[in-house]
C-alpha positions as a printed Julia matrix, in Angstrom:
173×3 Matrix{Float64}:
 -44.01   -3.61  -24.17
 -43.83   -6.72  -22.72
 -43.35   -8.51  -26.65
 -40.55   -5.7   -26.87
 -39.04   -6.99  -23.89
 -39.25  -10.42  -24.63
 -38.04   -9.63  -27.95
 -35.13   -8.17  -26.41
 -34.38  -10.83  -23.79
 -33.84  -13.12  -26.97
 -32.26  -11.18  -28.75
 -29.57  -10.92  -25.86
 -29.92  -15.37  -25.5
 -28.75  -15.91  -28.92
 -25.81  -13.0   -29.03
 -24.45  -14.9   -25.6
 -25.46  -18.11  -26.6
 -23.63  -17.78  -30.22
 -20.4   -16.06  -28.06
 -19.95  -19.43  -26.51
 -18.83  -20.23  -22.65
 -16.38  -17.58  -22.81
 -18.77  -15.02  -23.77
 -20.67  -16.03  -20.28
 -17.33  -15.06  -17.9
 -16.75  -12.21  -20.15
 -20.47  -10.96  -19.08
 -20.08  -11.44  -15.69
 -16.76   -9.74  -15.14
 -18.37   -6.57  -17.0
 -21.4    -6.93  -14.39
 -19.0    -6.87  -11.73
 -16.57   -4.34  -13.21
 -19.58   -1.9   -13.84
 -21.26   -2.48  -10.24
 -17.9    -1.49   -9.08
 -17.47    1.47  -10.96
 -20.64    3.04  -10.03
 -20.49    2.39   -6.57
 -17.38    4.3    -6.92
 -19.43    7.02   -8.37
 -22.2     6.3    -5.8
 -19.48    6.89   -3.25
 -18.16   10.16   -4.66
 -21.41   11.35   -4.38
 -22.78   10.83   -1.39
 -20.95    9.26    1.61
 -17.17   10.85    0.51
 -18.73   14.35    0.4
 -20.52   13.83    4.11
 -16.7    12.6     5.06
 -14.98   15.44    3.68
 -17.3    17.53    4.92
 -16.9    15.9     8.76
 -12.72   15.42    8.24
 -12.67   19.63    7.53
 -15.18   20.36   10.26
 -12.48   17.6    13.01
  -9.44   19.81   11.22
 -11.37   23.5    11.73
 -12.39   22.38   15.5
  -8.64   22.07   16.32
  -6.69   24.71   17.93
  -3.26   23.57   17.1
  -3.08   22.98   13.26
   0.46   23.98   13.07
   3.01   21.29   15.14
   4.3    18.76   13.75
   2.05   16.81   15.53
  -0.52   18.61   14.22
   0.78   17.78   10.62
   0.83   14.28   11.57
  -2.97   13.96   12.43
  -3.52   15.63    9.04
  -1.6    13.63    7.12
  -3.18   10.56    9.14
  -6.82   12.17    8.29
  -6.3    12.79    4.58
  -4.81    8.72    4.18
  -7.8     7.94    5.8
  -9.75    9.45    3.27
  -7.93    8.15    0.37
  -8.09    4.45    1.4
 -11.52    5.25    1.56
 -11.75    6.91   -2.0
  -8.9     4.55   -3.62
 -10.53    1.49   -1.96
 -12.06   -1.0    -4.95
  -9.93    1.11   -7.76
  -7.53   -1.5    -8.18
 -10.04   -4.42   -8.35
 -11.59   -2.29  -10.94
  -8.15   -1.93  -13.18
  -7.48   -5.77  -12.38
 -10.8    -6.52  -14.46
  -9.91   -3.93  -17.17
  -7.19   -5.62  -18.03
  -8.72   -9.23  -17.19
 -11.22   -8.49  -20.76
  -9.17   -8.57  -23.09
  -7.6   -11.41  -22.09
 -10.46  -13.28  -21.25
 -11.17  -11.78  -25.19
  -8.85  -13.92  -26.33
  -9.59  -17.41  -24.49
 -13.06  -16.74  -26.47
 -10.26  -16.15  -29.64
  -8.82  -19.57  -29.1
 -11.69  -21.82  -27.87
 -13.63  -20.66  -31.24
 -10.59  -21.45  -33.14
 -10.43  -24.7   -31.71
 -13.82  -25.57  -32.85
 -13.1   -24.46  -36.48
 -10.34  -26.63  -36.74
 -12.41  -29.5   -35.22
 -15.24  -28.75  -37.93
 -12.45  -28.6   -40.68
 -10.79  -31.85  -39.07
 -14.16  -33.52  -39.21
 -15.57  -32.53  -42.16
 -12.37  -31.77  -44.29
 -12.57  -27.84  -44.56
 -15.48  -28.26  -46.94
 -18.86  -27.38  -44.61
 -18.71  -23.43  -44.34
 -21.68  -22.93  -42.08
 -20.28  -24.93  -39.23
 -16.92  -23.29  -39.35
 -19.53  -20.18  -39.09
 -20.53  -21.02  -36.16
 -16.65  -21.59  -34.19
 -15.79  -18.08  -36.36
 -18.69  -16.81  -34.15
 -17.82  -18.16  -31.19
 -14.21  -16.72  -31.88
 -15.02  -12.99  -32.85
 -17.66  -12.33  -30.42
 -16.02  -12.9   -27.33
 -12.61  -10.68  -28.76
 -15.35   -7.53  -29.54
 -17.08   -7.9   -26.07
 -12.9    -8.04  -24.43
 -12.33   -5.16  -26.28
 -15.33   -3.22  -25.7
 -15.8    -3.99  -22.17
 -11.97   -2.96  -21.19
 -11.96    0.06  -23.32
 -15.32    1.12  -21.52
 -13.11    0.24  -17.92
 -10.36    2.06  -19.02
 -12.41    5.49  -20.13
 -14.86    4.69  -16.4
 -11.31    3.76  -13.89
  -9.73    6.68  -15.82
 -12.1     9.55  -14.89
 -12.86    7.84  -11.38
  -8.6     8.23  -10.41
  -8.86   11.58  -12.29
 -12.03   12.33   -9.67
 -10.14   10.79   -7.03
  -6.97   12.59   -7.08
  -8.38   15.84   -7.79
 -10.75   15.55   -4.7
  -7.88   14.67   -2.26
  -6.01   17.53   -3.78
  -8.79   19.56   -2.63
  -9.17   18.41    0.84
  -5.1    18.92    1.26
  -6.0    22.14   -0.25
  -8.99   23.24    2.88
  -6.82   21.56    5.7
  -3.11   23.76    5.14
């Protein structure tokens, strides 16, 4: 088990080094993005449910729920829950957008290395050029995979947040 873990970590390090420094940046960005996504999922399944119950209990305890003032208080309560729910969604969406841009930056830096090798060797050293091509394609792939996975997770979270807010509004009417 220990040796398999070492082999796995060696393979990851080899992959990251072949992708160049931009791949390390993409990896850090993906770590932050997925940490925020998992935090939102955790929040939805733990704290949010308690918050909704508390909000519904406060609303049910009110004697006046029909007046204009009561409706404004209702809107305030829904807005507070909404702000808590949507707090990190803009950051997640921004990180999703940045992923392919960093992949493109990796492409450019890798191709610069290829052109440098071509200028230095006259284009005859294919093995040296392959390192630059690797540094050009691996970050591109990582950026696209990160963006696609982030889009799916972000859309799921937005759908879930919208649904939960709709249910809260329905229960409070």
